[in-house]
């Protein structure tokens, strides 16, 4: 993925999506809840590393999914952290909640 830069797009790519994936969720947040194990909601071994400030649903169409976020050209955003993660719901549920999650990303917004 590219670095998040003020006035550009932060382009991300979710990979290793299971062949039986049905749909996915992109999650962007301004904080990291630091949840490394979601067993308490039926997703053992999965984590949540982005607050749920922005959520986008998408249909799985392959083993990877490119997505991005437009960062406004505003000097006040330089130094702000953006956190990103993805979740995928396969046709065959891997756990009680039905999702698996990707690793989280911490993107510190910079300038050119």
Short mmCIF file of C-alpha atoms in Angstrom, two decimals:
data_model
loop_
_atom_site.label_atom_id
_atom_site.label_comp_id
_atom_site.label_asym_id
_atom_site.label_seq_id
_atom_site.Cartn_x
_atom_site.Cartn_y
_atom_site.Cartn_z
CA UNK A 1 0.00 0.00 0.00
CA UNK A 2 1.03 3.60 -0.45
CA UNK A 3 1.63 6.01 2.42
CA UNK A 4 -1.24 8.34 3.35
CA UNK A 5 -0.33 11.83 2.10
CA UNK A 6 -2.41 14.98 2.50
CA UNK A 7 -4.07 15.80 -0.84
CA UNK A 8 -3.82 12.27 -2.25
CA UNK A 9 -5.45 8.85 -2.04
CA UNK A 10 -4.38 6.25 0.51
CA UNK A 11 -4.53 3.09 -1.59
CA UNK A 12 -4.88 -0.22 0.23
CA UNK A 13 -5.13 -3.84 -0.87
CA UNK A 14 -6.74 -6.71 1.03
CA UNK A 15 -5.15 -10.01 -0.04
CA UNK A 16 -5.48 -13.73 0.66
CA UNK A 17 -9.26 -13.55 0.51
CA UNK A 18 -10.72 -17.07 0.73
CA UNK A 19 -12.06 -18.54 -2.51
CA UNK A 20 -15.46 -18.95 -0.84
CA UNK A 21 -15.68 -15.27 0.17
CA UNK A 22 -19.12 -13.72 -0.28
CA UNK A 23 -18.72 -10.09 0.78
CA UNK A 24 -16.31 -7.90 2.67
CA UNK A 25 -16.19 -4.78 4.77
CA UNK A 26 -13.60 -1.99 4.62
CA UNK A 27 -13.12 -0.24 7.95
CA UNK A 28 -11.37 3.12 8.48
CA UNK A 29 -11.05 4.82 11.83
CA UNK A 30 -9.31 7.58 13.73
CA UNK A 31 -8.36 5.30 16.60
CA UNK A 32 -7.15 1.76 17.22
CA UNK A 33 -9.39 -0.11 19.69
CA UNK A 34 -6.52 -2.58 20.19
CA UNK A 35 -8.73 -5.65 20.13
CA UNK A 36 -6.41 -8.51 19.18
CA UNK A 37 -8.88 -11.34 19.84
CA UNK A 38 -12.62 -11.09 19.24
CA UNK A 39 -13.52 -14.41 20.89
CA UNK A 40 -16.04 -12.57 23.06
CA UNK A 41 -18.22 -11.93 19.96
CA UNK A 42 -17.63 -15.31 18.31
CA UNK A 43 -14.52 -14.54 16.23
CA UNK A 44 -11.60 -16.33 17.93
CA UNK A 45 -8.19 -15.38 16.55
CA UNK A 46 -9.56 -12.31 14.75
CA UNK A 47 -8.83 -8.72 15.76
CA UNK A 48 -10.24 -5.23 15.28
CA UNK A 49 -7.53 -2.61 14.78
CA UNK A 50 -9.62 0.32 13.43
CA UNK A 51 -12.52 2.15 15.04
CA UNK A 52 -15.75 1.95 13.06
CA UNK A 53 -15.74 5.56 11.81
CA UNK A 54 -16.15 4.62 8.14
CA UNK A 55 -17.51 1.30 6.88
CA UNK A 56 -17.93 0.24 3.26
CA UNK A 57 -19.46 -3.06 2.12
CA UNK A 58 -18.15 -4.78 -1.05
CA UNK A 59 -18.71 -8.02 -2.96
CA UNK A 60 -15.81 -10.45 -3.15
CA UNK A 61 -14.69 -11.01 -6.74
CA UNK A 62 -11.28 -12.61 -6.30
CA UNK A 63 -8.42 -13.25 -3.93
CA UNK A 64 -7.65 -9.54 -3.46
CA UNK A 65 -9.55 -6.28 -3.13
CA UNK A 66 -8.07 -2.85 -3.89
CA UNK A 67 -9.58 0.07 -2.04
CA UNK A 68 -8.65 3.56 -1.00
CA UNK A 69 -9.49 6.71 0.85
CA UNK A 70 -9.16 10.29 -0.43
CA UNK A 71 -7.26 12.45 2.07
CA UNK A 72 -8.12 16.15 1.78
CA UNK A 73 -5.30 18.63 1.12
CA UNK A 74 -5.29 20.18 4.56
CA UNK A 75 -2.10 20.84 6.54
CA UNK A 76 -4.03 20.26 9.78
CA UNK A 77 -4.29 16.56 8.85
CA UNK A 78 -0.51 16.05 8.76
CA UNK A 79 0.42 13.93 11.77
CA UNK A 80 -3.06 12.39 12.17
CA UNK A 81 -3.24 8.59 12.32
CA UNK A 82 -5.71 6.67 10.14
CA UNK A 83 -6.35 3.03 10.97
CA UNK A 84 -7.62 0.51 8.43
CA UNK A 85 -8.69 -3.11 8.40
CA UNK A 86 -10.94 -5.44 6.39
CA UNK A 87 -13.31 -8.25 7.23
CA UNK A 88 -14.62 -10.96 4.90
CA UNK A 89 -17.67 -13.19 5.28
CA UNK A 90 -17.12 -16.50 3.48
CA UNK A 91 -20.10 -18.56 2.27
CA UNK A 92 -19.11 -21.22 4.80
CA UNK A 93 -18.97 -19.51 8.19
CA UNK A 94 -15.54 -19.87 9.84
CA UNK A 95 -16.86 -18.94 13.31
CA UNK A 96 -20.01 -17.93 15.21
CA UNK A 97 -20.11 -14.38 13.80
CA UNK A 98 -19.25 -15.47 10.25
CA UNK A 99 -16.32 -13.13 9.49
CA UNK A 100 -12.55 -13.24 9.35
CA UNK A 101 -10.44 -10.09 9.64
CA UNK A 102 -7.25 -8.80 8.05
CA UNK A 103 -4.30 -7.31 9.83
CA UNK A 104 -4.71 -3.69 10.81
CA UNK A 105 -2.83 -0.76 9.27
CA UNK A 106 -1.71 2.42 11.02
CA UNK A 107 -1.23 5.20 8.50
CA UNK A 108 0.35 8.44 9.72
CA UNK A 109 -0.71 11.21 7.33
CA UNK A 110 2.26 13.06 5.89
CA UNK A 111 2.85 15.80 3.34
CA UNK A 112 4.79 16.01 0.09
#
